[in-house]
Amino acid sequence: MRPHIILRYIGLVLLFNAIFLFVSSLISALNSDSSLFPLLYSAVISALFGTFPLIFVPPTKTISNKEGFIIVLSSWLLSCLVGCIPYILWGGEFSFTNAWFESVSGFTTTGSTILTDIEALPKGLLFWRSSTHWIGGIGIIIFVLSVLPSIGSARMTLYRSEMSSLAMNNFHYRTHKTIQILAIIYVGLTFLETLSLLLCGMNLFDAITHSFATIATGGFSPKNLSIAFYKNLSAEIVIMIFMILSGIHFGLLFVTISGNFNDIRKSSIVMYYLLALLIGTALTAVSLHGNQFESWTDSLRYSAFQIISVGTSTGFATADSSVWPMFAKVLMIFFTLQCACAGSTSGGIKVDRIVIFWKSVKRKLIRLQYPNAVVPVKVDKAAVSDETVEMCLVYIIMYLAVTAVSTLVLTALGTDGLTAFSGTAATLGNVGPGFGAVGSISNYSSIPEFGKWIFTANMLLGRLEIFVLIMFFMPRSWR
Amino acid sequence: MRLRTKILSGFLILILMLFAAGSWSIYEMTQMGSSVQRLLDENYKSINAARMMMEAIERQDSAVLLIISGNDKQGKPILASGDELFLKGLDTAKTNITLDGEQACVETIEESYGSFKNFWTEFIINANNNKDLKWYYQTLHQAFLDTKLSVNKLMTLNDQAMYRTASKLQKRSYRVIMPGIVAIVSSVIFTLIFSYFINYYMVAPIIKITNGVKDFITTRNYMDISVETNDELSHLASAVKELCAISGAVQKT
């Protein structure tokens, strides 16, 4: 392993962060707010650290798998660290723990916050907060590689570690093109949503920050009441559409945009994803009608937004779901665990694994009846290897085990059961809001300090699909 | 890139990092200094004036009571000096209006003091008065309380502003310290990375070349030394290689 090569690539990621920090400081300067110096100083530090390895380390075209793996992990962790510098320097509600929490929540596109008054933050800092979502959404590494002069194998190696293994299986494009596709779709969707929100009457700053958070399936809003602040149905519809789109495999989106509608129509994963959201919305609306809302229109409006928001791991809110009936809460917890499709920016177990899980259950039932039958697990008429099926099941078990352990530790710290469990599910799934003290309209400020560190660990575990982060702390696996 | 440029860039980055932190700290310190000055100029002066007025009006109240009880000789000078002190305080407050609502507050003081003064002026002018404690409680005391209340309001207004400024100062002091801490941590990490690069890209190749030359002296067989970078060290390595090749050829002939 070559530490200097790793430092060069991490440097590029830091340079990418520095660009957004500079833009944020520009916004701060235009608004003459108090975050100018914290942002500018962080940008300078980040740019200097990013530039230095480029001076010493010559470019390379070959990166080993292990190096790629370390680059991805270190980039995530260092981005989170650099990301919290402006918060620490600005002060206010940001202690080191709080700043780290907010930064990790941003880069992992979780969207949980410790801020009790988001609107008290200066605009420059609010923009940086949303930018962390946008950077984290596409995966810092992919972004940086798309602007790098390095070609071929270097890109491929990093890409593998960044994306979910499931997404890799059904991503049919050649790698150098994949990066371009992801970038085009990501930027395109962000631009389209910003434009749509502007047409809905949102101001430019709010439209951009909300687009950043939606496309990254993050959930940071510059308003304390999140989307509920606007009381704007058309804006809610636009955000719902883009949340759903951001939860679909980006490769499939590209094929569909290119004019081939067959792939998305025939994709059982996407169909399951959409159907689940539809059924979830309908059931929640039924439970809310006459209980929280008098009219069917309101019940549908609020249930659709909340279900899509958690079902895509975004975490925006138009209503305080912590006061909803238990049935609606349980449904939302299910979606918090499941989330959206692999190959998107969402977190959670992912629909793909859930589909494979149900298909393997079906296979087991058939084998109980016909012990000698050869029954492959098929997704879209293609057989899924036994190794993939096994990995899916192990992942689901690991996911639930992490949820259980984290909940247990949080309750030991004095957090109530609902807050501990829903908070764990929401942070591990990179969703954001849970229930109880960490509901959709509240925040994580009341969680004990150590609890906040557990939640940030959950966010990183969820974003890096558990095994990758575990391997990072096992140096033997680096060799 | 040349070795000198690489080393220089390392030091320049370090200097820039510390310079940025230093400049920001100086800026925050200056801001803090002007905040302290503002605190003294704007709020403390008004609070002092309010205290002066409070003291003056209490003295006047006592003087009136002295006069009522028949001690005219003692009471009248106290009343006059109290009036003088109050007007002095009021004048200071009038010329130091810096907060929202302070103007209105001062106007109320002026108005209530005016009616308070009217009562006792009349009382003193009509020396053969038959004002007693009943008169005092029914007329003058209420005017005294009103004036005292309005002066108190001015004091509270400035007290609150002072507290807010002090809180801002606390935040500022945090902002003075933090860039320093970040700069120290960053510089330590940067120095470690810098020394790693120096070691990997400069010291290690020099050791390799030296060992290669030593091997050549003993074995007459020069090992090819690969230097990753395209700088003076790679030129040195190829020059040594050429020298060894020529030297080996001369020996053979």
XYZ file of C-alpha atoms in Angstrom:
732
model
C 0.000 0.000 0.000
C 1.309 3.466 -0.942
C 0.305 6.136 1.600
C 1.477 8.964 -0.700
C -0.933 7.873 -3.461
C -3.743 7.691 -0.903
C -2.852 11.201 0.291
C -2.965 12.505 -3.296
C -6.515 11.263 -3.862
C -7.732 12.375 -0.444
C -6.234 15.760 -1.315
C -8.394 15.918 -4.415
C -11.488 15.212 -2.322
C -10.505 17.996 0.064
C -10.063 20.346 -2.898
C -13.588 19.487 -4.008
C -14.848 20.334 -0.527
C -12.841 23.562 -0.621
C -14.701 24.672 -3.775
C -18.035 24.406 -1.962
C -16.587 26.109 1.100
C -15.459 29.010 -1.085
C -18.912 29.253 -2.684
C -20.491 29.227 0.792
C -18.154 31.991 1.946
C -19.101 33.982 -1.147
C -22.773 33.648 -0.194
C -21.849 34.692 3.319
C -20.006 37.768 1.979
C -22.976 38.720 -0.204
C -25.265 38.532 2.816
C -22.704 40.169 5.149
C -23.296 37.467 7.715
C -21.161 36.191 10.581
C -20.037 32.956 8.919
C -17.687 34.561 6.380
C -14.433 34.058 8.278
C -15.237 30.547 9.584
C -16.087 29.433 6.035
C -13.198 31.235 4.388
C -10.649 29.919 6.858
C -12.000 26.363 6.493
C -11.827 26.735 2.711
C -8.210 27.895 2.911
C -7.212 25.032 5.231
C -9.024 22.497 3.056
C -7.517 23.886 -0.168
C -3.992 23.933 1.265
C -4.240 20.355 2.509
C -5.700 19.357 -0.844
C -3.076 21.084 -2.958
C 0.030 19.987 -1.084
C 0.017 16.277 -2.069
C -0.511 17.301 -5.707
C 2.803 19.178 -5.587
C 4.761 16.200 -4.291
C 2.981 13.086 -5.549
C 3.019 12.453 -9.296
C -0.251 11.165 -10.852
C -0.743 7.435 -11.146
C -2.974 5.317 -13.347
C -3.012 2.241 -11.185
C -4.563 1.970 -7.765
C -4.886 -1.346 -5.957
C -8.229 -2.446 -4.537
C -6.976 -1.930 -0.999
C -5.728 1.551 -1.784
C -9.046 2.419 -3.381
C -10.817 1.106 -0.339
C -8.698 3.184 2.055
C -9.087 6.278 -0.164
C -12.903 6.013 -0.089
C -13.107 5.467 3.656
C -10.525 8.093 4.567
C -12.159 10.581 2.230
C -15.510 10.110 3.941
C -14.049 10.489 7.402
C -11.802 13.425 6.500
C -14.601 15.191 4.641
C -16.734 14.881 7.755
C -13.860 16.271 9.818
C -13.186 19.185 7.467
C -16.928 19.730 7.173
C -17.268 20.355 10.882
C -14.528 23.030 11.014
C -16.798 25.922 9.881
C -19.376 24.907 12.495
C -16.770 24.774 15.288
C -15.290 28.096 14.244
C -18.692 29.764 14.055
C -19.698 28.635 17.547
C -23.327 29.077 18.604
C -24.881 25.693 19.345
C -21.873 23.867 17.895
C -19.654 22.116 20.407
C -17.197 19.651 18.818
C -19.667 16.785 19.254
C -22.530 18.800 17.768
C -20.407 20.005 14.853
C -19.244 16.447 14.127
C -22.850 15.215 14.316
C -24.080 17.888 11.891
C -21.199 17.298 9.497
C -21.528 13.494 9.474
C -25.289 13.861 9.120
C -24.681 16.091 6.095
C -22.082 13.997 4.287
C -23.886 10.720 4.925
C -27.089 12.412 3.627
C -28.890 11.548 6.857
C -30.372 14.947 7.616
C -30.644 14.626 11.398
C -29.817 17.840 13.192
C -28.815 18.952 16.671
C -29.876 22.542 15.973
C -32.811 23.854 17.991
C -33.009 27.001 15.865
C -31.882 26.346 12.296
C -33.016 29.768 11.110
C -30.531 31.413 13.512
C -27.713 30.105 11.324
C -26.235 32.583 8.819
C -26.979 31.924 5.137
C -23.403 31.006 4.287
C -23.383 28.265 6.888
C -26.844 27.058 5.819
C -25.565 26.760 2.267
C -22.527 24.785 3.421
C -24.838 22.548 5.448
C -26.857 21.721 2.327
C -23.711 21.391 0.232
C -22.467 18.599 2.491
C -25.580 16.679 1.439
C -24.949 17.318 -2.215
C -21.288 16.307 -2.004
C -22.093 13.238 0.069
C -24.998 12.243 -2.151
C -23.092 11.332 -5.210
C -20.117 10.042 -3.307
C -17.191 12.398 -3.011
C -14.922 10.000 -4.776
C -16.990 9.732 -7.933
C -17.207 13.489 -8.193
C -13.539 13.993 -7.808
C -12.687 11.241 -10.238
C -14.855 12.761 -12.918
C -12.637 15.815 -12.913
C -9.379 13.992 -12.523
C -6.888 13.514 -15.306
C -6.451 9.898 -14.162
C -8.143 7.367 -16.396
C -9.151 3.731 -16.629
C -8.327 1.405 -13.811
C -7.949 4.110 -11.177
C -11.589 5.074 -11.588
C -12.864 1.558 -11.592
C -11.115 0.593 -8.383
C -12.511 3.478 -6.373
C -15.956 3.103 -7.782
C -16.271 -0.444 -6.494
C -15.824 0.576 -2.892
C -18.127 3.542 -3.178
C -21.226 1.875 -4.545
C -23.426 -0.762 -3.055
C -22.391 -4.188 -4.318
C -25.973 -4.759 -5.421
C -25.945 -1.634 -7.520
C -22.775 -2.847 -9.162
C -24.436 -6.111 -10.136
C -27.152 -4.518 -12.177
C -25.278 -1.522 -13.484
C -24.684 -2.431 -17.089
C -22.477 0.409 -18.221
C -18.778 0.624 -18.622
C -17.189 2.380 -15.668
C -15.777 5.515 -17.287
C -19.213 6.160 -18.723
C -20.897 5.367 -15.420
C -19.225 8.318 -13.702
C -20.368 10.641 -16.473
C -23.910 9.254 -16.282
C -24.098 9.715 -12.522
C -22.811 13.266 -12.760
C -25.174 14.220 -15.576
C -28.236 12.784 -13.838
C -27.295 14.235 -10.486
C -26.635 17.748 -11.741
C -29.602 17.574 -14.116
C -32.050 16.530 -11.424
C -30.753 19.224 -9.072
C -31.155 21.875 -11.753
C -34.647 20.703 -12.684
C -35.837 20.653 -9.104
C -34.413 24.099 -8.381
C -36.235 25.447 -11.415
C -39.500 23.739 -10.440
C -39.315 25.050 -6.868
C -38.654 28.553 -8.159
C -41.777 28.271 -10.284
C -43.659 27.166 -7.156
C -42.770 30.458 -5.509
C -39.772 29.466 -3.388
C -36.874 31.934 -3.317
C -33.612 31.013 -5.063
C -31.652 30.237 -1.888
C -34.347 27.958 -0.473
C -34.907 26.309 -3.859
C -31.203 25.454 -4.236
C -30.715 24.232 -0.668
C -33.856 22.084 -0.829
C -32.823 20.661 -4.191
C -29.403 19.764 -2.776
C -31.110 17.974 0.092
C -33.715 16.219 -2.068
C -31.479 14.835 -4.800
C -29.011 13.599 -2.177
C -31.988 12.169 -0.218
C -30.616 14.139 2.726
C -33.296 16.229 4.395
C -31.556 19.349 5.723
C -33.892 22.324 5.351
C -32.980 25.938 6.131
C -36.283 26.216 7.994
C -37.088 25.003 11.510
C -40.397 23.553 10.315
C -38.819 21.927 7.255
C -41.204 21.889 4.256
C -44.174 22.517 6.582
C -42.952 26.129 6.786
C -44.042 26.908 3.201
C -47.613 25.534 3.320
C -47.204 25.218 -0.443
C -48.880 22.194 -2.064
C -47.198 22.614 -5.439
C -43.744 22.733 -3.816
C -44.626 19.605 -1.814
C -45.626 17.784 -5.015
C -42.395 18.807 -6.754
C -40.313 17.630 -3.794
C -42.251 14.338 -3.636
C -41.599 13.660 -7.335
C -37.893 14.354 -6.986
C -37.628 12.319 -3.790
C -39.128 9.325 -5.624
C -36.802 9.843 -8.603
C -33.751 10.132 -6.337
C -34.645 6.801 -4.773
C -34.444 4.970 -8.111
C -31.255 3.408 -9.501
C -29.473 6.200 -11.386
C -28.556 3.854 -14.238
C -32.221 3.069 -14.798
C -33.054 6.751 -14.673
C -30.472 7.399 -17.360
C -31.876 4.662 -19.611
C -35.383 6.038 -19.116
C -34.299 9.611 -19.837
C -32.575 8.284 -22.973
C -35.985 7.183 -24.211
C -36.013 3.489 -23.282
C -38.949 3.056 -20.900
C -38.885 -0.734 -20.976
C -36.113 -1.232 -18.409
C -37.801 0.794 -15.695
C -41.225 -0.668 -16.471
C -39.925 -4.220 -16.348
C -37.773 -3.688 -13.248
C -39.378 -5.663 -10.434
C -37.264 -3.717 -7.936
C -38.637 -0.362 -9.071
C -42.167 -1.742 -9.262
C -41.896 -3.088 -5.714
C -40.462 0.258 -4.552
C -43.292 2.276 -6.094
C -45.993 -0.167 -5.021
C -44.691 -0.197 -1.442
C -44.801 3.610 -1.322
C -48.320 3.592 -2.744
C -49.655 0.996 -0.291
C -47.828 2.686 2.595
C -49.385 6.043 1.693
C -52.869 4.548 1.407
C -52.661 2.705 4.740
C -51.262 5.765 6.533
C -53.973 7.966 5.040
C -56.633 5.566 6.316
C -55.146 5.621 9.821
C -54.916 9.432 9.796
C -58.383 10.124 8.453
C -60.747 11.248 11.184
C -57.914 11.024 13.660
C -55.426 13.706 12.661
C -57.122 15.177 9.625
C -60.799 15.594 8.862
C -60.630 15.486 5.079
C -59.344 12.668 2.864
C -57.370 15.190 0.818
C -55.352 16.329 3.834
C -54.854 12.751 5.042
C -53.509 11.739 1.635
C -51.419 14.884 1.235
C -49.575 14.547 4.545
C -49.312 10.755 4.559
C -47.930 10.701 0.990
C -45.270 13.273 1.816
C -44.151 11.645 5.064
C -44.122 8.099 3.652
C -42.198 9.129 0.537
C -39.851 11.203 2.689
C -38.861 8.276 4.943
C -39.260 5.668 2.177
C -36.574 7.413 0.142
C -34.447 8.169 3.238
C -34.820 11.924 2.694
C -36.381 13.036 5.976
C -38.213 16.241 5.071
C -41.445 16.905 6.976
C -44.762 18.592 6.331
C -46.351 17.408 9.585
C -45.326 16.291 13.048
C -45.602 12.523 12.586
C -44.594 11.868 16.215
C -48.208 12.629 17.220
C -49.655 10.254 14.600
C -51.347 6.932 15.535
C -49.075 3.995 16.378
C -50.080 2.140 13.177
C -48.802 5.016 11.036
C -45.625 5.160 13.114
C -44.971 1.426 12.666
C -45.470 1.779 8.914
C -43.005 4.653 8.840
C -40.473 2.648 10.844
C -40.778 -0.151 8.260
C -39.997 2.325 5.485
C -37.166 3.773 7.574
C -35.598 0.316 7.655
C -36.288 -0.548 4.024
C -35.636 2.760 2.185
C -35.192 2.895 -1.602
C -33.267 1.207 -4.426
C -29.577 0.365 -4.585
C -27.677 2.578 -7.009
C -29.467 5.648 -5.712
C -28.326 8.043 -2.999
C -30.665 6.561 -0.398
C -29.644 4.498 2.623
C -31.276 1.728 4.640
C -31.424 -1.998 3.895
C -32.587 -1.149 0.349
C -35.493 -2.495 -1.667
C -33.234 -4.815 -3.699
C -32.242 -6.792 -0.610
C -35.833 -6.930 0.615
C -36.954 -8.333 -2.751
C -34.165 -10.920 -2.718
C -35.046 -11.753 0.878
C -38.713 -12.454 0.016
C -37.701 -14.453 -3.051
C -35.314 -16.580 -1.003
C -38.104 -17.165 1.533
C -40.305 -18.312 -1.353
C -37.495 -20.590 -2.579
C -37.145 -22.116 0.868
C -40.862 -22.827 1.011
C -40.768 -24.536 -2.396
C -37.760 -26.612 -1.293
C -39.642 -27.723 1.788
C -42.252 -29.189 -0.525
C -39.798 -30.462 -3.174
C -36.451 -31.107 -1.471
C -34.666 -32.033 -4.717
C -35.925 -29.099 -6.748
C -33.429 -26.649 -8.225
C -35.008 -23.260 -7.592
C -32.858 -20.272 -8.423
C -33.664 -16.838 -6.974
C -34.463 -14.646 -9.949
C -34.695 -10.887 -10.221
C -36.005 -9.612 -13.562
C -35.623 -13.082 -15.086
C -31.908 -13.156 -14.200
C -30.707 -15.700 -11.652
C -29.091 -14.206 -8.571
C -26.048 -16.145 -7.364
C -26.284 -17.981 -4.068
C -23.391 -15.881 -2.778
C -25.367 -12.681 -3.439
C -28.446 -14.131 -1.759
C -26.351 -15.148 1.243
C -24.721 -11.708 1.433
C -28.159 -10.077 1.335
C -29.422 -12.172 4.204
C -26.244 -11.675 6.229
C -26.465 -7.938 5.591
C -30.078 -7.774 6.781
C -29.163 -9.704 9.925
C -26.143 -7.476 10.540
C -28.296 -4.396 9.982
C -30.866 -5.534 12.531
C -28.125 -6.579 14.959
C -26.526 -3.120 14.778
C -29.985 -1.585 15.300
C -30.540 -3.753 18.385
C -27.122 -3.048 19.936
C -27.355 0.690 19.290
C -30.882 0.843 20.755
C -29.709 -1.056 23.819
C -26.758 1.257 24.441
C -28.931 4.357 23.967
C -31.537 3.139 26.420
C -28.714 2.439 28.886
C -27.770 6.110 28.510
C -31.255 7.081 29.630
C -32.934 7.661 26.265
C -36.512 6.381 26.083
C -37.198 3.230 24.041
C -39.070 4.810 21.126
C -36.498 7.583 20.710
C -33.606 5.115 20.944
C -35.063 2.619 18.448
C -36.477 5.075 15.926
C -33.385 7.289 16.215
C -31.150 4.294 15.547
C -33.255 3.170 12.570
C -33.328 6.727 11.232
C -29.581 7.298 11.528
C -28.521 3.833 10.354
C -30.856 4.164 7.372
C -29.622 7.728 6.731
C -33.241 8.888 6.965
C -32.972 11.617 9.610
C -36.016 12.033 11.794
C -37.414 9.304 14.014
C -40.104 9.470 16.684
C -40.286 10.567 20.311
C -37.694 13.200 21.156
C -36.203 12.960 17.651
C -39.442 13.426 15.689
C -39.874 15.038 12.288
C -40.302 18.557 13.685
C -37.864 18.176 16.603
C -34.115 17.476 16.705
C -31.323 15.445 18.330
C -30.158 18.170 20.745
C -31.596 16.403 23.804
C -29.608 13.193 23.198
C -26.681 12.662 25.613
C -23.213 13.437 24.221
C -22.171 9.778 23.961
C -25.516 8.994 22.317
C -24.720 11.529 19.600
C -21.458 9.704 18.889
C -23.371 6.424 18.611
C -25.767 8.028 16.152
C -22.906 9.381 14.034
C -21.328 5.908 14.026
C -24.696 4.571 12.834
C -24.792 7.130 10.028
C -21.326 6.130 8.821
C -22.116 2.430 9.156
C -25.315 2.869 7.165
C -23.750 4.997 4.468
C -20.785 2.671 4.029
C -22.964 -0.447 4.130
C -21.650 -1.758 7.486
C -19.031 -4.225 6.170
C -16.882 -1.576 4.508
C -16.522 0.416 7.717
C -15.856 -2.703 9.772
C -13.104 -3.722 7.336
C -11.525 -0.275 7.647
C -10.839 -0.935 11.303
C -9.332 -4.361 10.538
C -5.852 -3.545 9.128
C -5.328 -7.197 8.145
C -7.934 -6.719 5.421
C -5.895 -3.861 3.945
C -3.010 -6.132 2.924
C 8.790 20.467 -10.298
C 12.149 21.373 -8.785
C 13.113 20.291 -5.282
C 13.524 23.862 -4.111
C 9.993 24.716 -5.246
C 8.567 21.669 -3.500
C 10.253 22.467 -0.183
C 9.383 26.127 -0.505
C 5.730 25.309 -1.212
C 5.585 23.247 1.987
C 6.852 26.121 4.070
C 4.676 28.623 2.229
C 1.569 26.571 2.951
C 2.534 26.361 6.611
C 3.080 30.127 6.735
C -0.187 30.795 4.911
C -2.084 28.557 7.332
C -0.676 30.354 10.362
C -1.003 33.761 8.708
C -4.702 33.170 7.970
C -5.329 32.069 11.564
C -3.312 34.990 12.924
C -5.083 37.551 10.724
C -8.480 36.269 11.713
C -7.560 36.258 15.408
C -6.290 39.846 15.111
C -9.522 40.866 13.377
C -11.628 39.224 16.074
C -9.468 40.804 18.798
C -9.956 44.238 17.242
C -13.682 43.657 17.046
C -13.660 42.532 20.650
C -11.792 45.684 21.664
C -14.314 47.929 19.930
C -17.161 45.960 21.538
C -15.664 46.611 24.967
C -15.304 50.310 24.114
C -18.919 50.414 22.946
C -19.994 48.665 26.091
C -18.326 51.382 28.170
C -19.352 54.292 25.980
C -22.920 53.433 25.283
C -24.319 51.467 28.173
C -22.142 52.126 31.155
C -22.481 55.925 30.790
C -26.286 55.695 30.696
C -26.375 53.331 33.670
C -24.214 55.778 35.607
C -26.516 58.655 34.678
C -29.540 56.631 35.795
C -27.858 55.883 39.123
C -27.106 59.573 39.551
C -30.755 60.472 38.926
C -31.924 57.776 41.299
C -29.649 59.070 44.046
C -30.751 62.671 43.356
C -34.466 61.980 43.472
C -34.155 60.000 46.686
C -32.270 62.892 48.245
C -34.987 65.289 47.126
C -37.654 63.067 48.586
C -35.856 63.028 51.947
C -35.423 66.812 51.784
C -39.149 67.308 51.268
C -39.861 65.133 54.283
C -37.364 67.171 56.315
C -39.102 70.409 55.316
C -42.510 68.954 56.182
C -41.179 68.022 59.595
C -40.032 71.637 60.100
C -36.321 71.350 59.285
C -36.340 73.899 56.473
C -32.749 74.918 56.910
C -31.469 71.400 56.442
C -33.974 70.401 53.771
C -33.725 73.255 51.267
C -30.004 72.899 50.407
C -30.422 69.144 49.989
C -33.367 69.759 47.699
C -31.347 72.203 45.581
C -28.296 69.951 45.314
C -30.545 66.966 44.485
C -32.134 68.944 41.690
C -28.751 69.917 40.324
C -27.534 66.311 40.412
C -30.689 65.027 38.741
C -30.455 67.542 35.903
C -26.822 66.629 35.402
C -27.738 62.935 35.126
C -30.622 63.692 32.823
C -28.350 65.755 30.615
C -25.891 62.837 30.333
C -28.700 60.432 29.507
C -30.075 62.799 26.838
C -26.719 63.087 25.078
C -26.109 59.302 25.182
C -29.080 57.825 23.398
C -27.844 54.654 21.687
C -30.601 52.063 22.091
C -34.045 51.526 20.658
C -36.599 52.934 23.111
C -34.017 54.917 25.068
C -35.262 58.254 23.682
C -38.824 57.529 24.826
C -37.532 56.433 28.205
C -35.606 59.692 28.726
C -38.624 61.738 27.643
C -40.782 59.945 30.252
C -38.171 60.689 32.928
C -38.112 64.347 31.960
C -41.903 64.548 32.051
C -42.382 62.771 35.389
C -39.521 64.689 36.993
C -41.120 67.911 35.724
C -44.356 67.191 37.586
C -42.446 66.031 40.683
C -40.435 69.244 40.661
C -43.562 71.356 40.164
C -45.007 69.966 43.367
C -42.047 70.720 45.566
C -41.274 74.069 43.891
C -44.763 75.217 44.787
C -44.224 73.845 48.289
C -41.026 75.811 48.799
C -42.267 79.064 47.188
C -45.315 79.104 49.416
C -43.227 79.122 52.523
C -46.207 79.615 54.760
C -47.764 76.462 53.539
C -49.537 74.075 55.677
C -48.441 70.944 53.776
C -48.360 67.884 55.895
C -47.705 64.166 55.460
C -51.189 63.637 54.090
C -50.438 66.094 51.285
C -47.113 64.350 50.758
C -48.653 60.903 50.316
C -51.513 62.149 48.154
C -49.494 64.205 45.669
C -45.714 64.270 45.894
C -45.036 60.651 46.757
C -46.812 59.373 43.642
C -44.830 61.766 41.447
C -41.651 60.573 43.170
C -42.527 56.918 42.504
C -43.336 57.641 38.851
C -40.005 59.355 38.309
C -38.141 56.590 40.109
C -39.879 53.968 37.980
C -39.003 55.711 34.719
C -35.352 56.079 35.805
C -35.366 52.402 36.717
C -36.642 51.557 33.254
C -33.717 53.394 31.688
C -31.334 51.492 33.913
C -32.907 48.111 33.051
C -32.835 48.909 29.338
C -29.107 49.609 29.494
C -28.455 46.667 31.819
C -30.049 44.291 29.313
C -28.080 45.810 26.452
C -24.926 45.431 28.498
C -25.713 41.749 29.107
C -26.308 41.208 25.397
C -23.007 42.878 24.518
C -21.223 40.822 27.166
C -22.685 37.617 25.656
C -21.481 38.726 22.245
C -18.067 39.335 23.765
C -18.045 35.798 25.117
C -18.820 34.502 21.615
C -16.098 36.715 20.190
C -13.553 35.386 22.644
C -14.489 31.856 21.479
C -13.909 32.972 17.916
C -10.533 34.427 18.837
C -9.400 31.143 20.380
C -10.776 28.631 17.832
C -8.753 29.659 14.749
C -5.636 29.312 16.866
C -6.574 25.805 17.978
C -7.480 24.759 14.425
C -4.243 26.291 13.124
C -2.151 24.432 15.703
C -3.798 21.063 14.952
C -3.614 21.648 11.184
C 0.024 22.690 11.375
C 0.962 19.579 13.339
C -0.787 17.307 10.828
C 0.678 19.254 7.923
C 4.178 19.035 9.366
C 3.825 15.262 9.695
C 2.700 14.938 6.072
C 5.468 17.296 4.935
C 8.138 15.321 6.755
C 6.721 12.081 5.292
C 6.992 13.510 1.770
C 10.491 14.836 2.426
C 11.514 11.427 3.679
C 9.830 9.472 0.877
C 10.662 11.698 -2.087
C 14.022 13.169 -1.012
C 15.797 11.325 1.780
C 14.943 7.799 0.626
C 16.163 8.323 -2.992
C 19.410 9.897 -1.714
C 20.008 6.851 0.504
C 19.215 4.568 -2.443
C 21.677 6.397 -4.708
C 24.363 6.374 -1.996
C 23.912 2.631 -1.432
C 23.987 2.063 -5.180
C 27.309 3.918 -5.491
C 28.749 1.997 -2.513
C 27.677 -1.286 -4.121
C 29.311 -0.199 -7.353
C 32.605 0.501 -5.567
C 32.677 -2.988 -4.054
C 31.037 -5.066 -6.822
C 31.559 -2.874 -9.907
C 27.936 -3.597 -10.610
C 25.588 -0.570 -10.450
C 21.984 -1.351 -9.551
C 19.380 0.699 -11.423
C 17.903 3.186 -8.957
C 14.364 4.241 -9.819
C 13.246 7.678 -8.662
C 9.501 8.281 -9.048
C 9.633 12.049 -9.410
C 10.947 14.119 -12.275
C 13.255 16.449 -10.366
C 16.932 16.997 -9.505
C 17.072 13.635 -7.708
C 16.002 11.680 -10.781
C 18.597 13.649 -12.768
C 21.213 12.793 -10.145
C 20.264 9.107 -10.298
C 20.635 9.007 -14.077
C 23.896 11.001 -13.913
C 25.328 8.547 -11.360
C 24.173 5.673 -13.544
C 25.943 7.176 -16.552
C 29.063 7.814 -14.521
C 29.102 4.204 -13.304
C 28.586 2.939 -16.840
C 31.514 5.036 -18.173
C 33.692 4.106 -15.202
C 32.909 0.385 -15.724
C 33.714 0.641 -19.436
C 37.049 2.405 -18.765
C 38.057 -0.310 -16.289
C 37.244 -3.062 -18.779
C 39.426 -1.458 -21.460
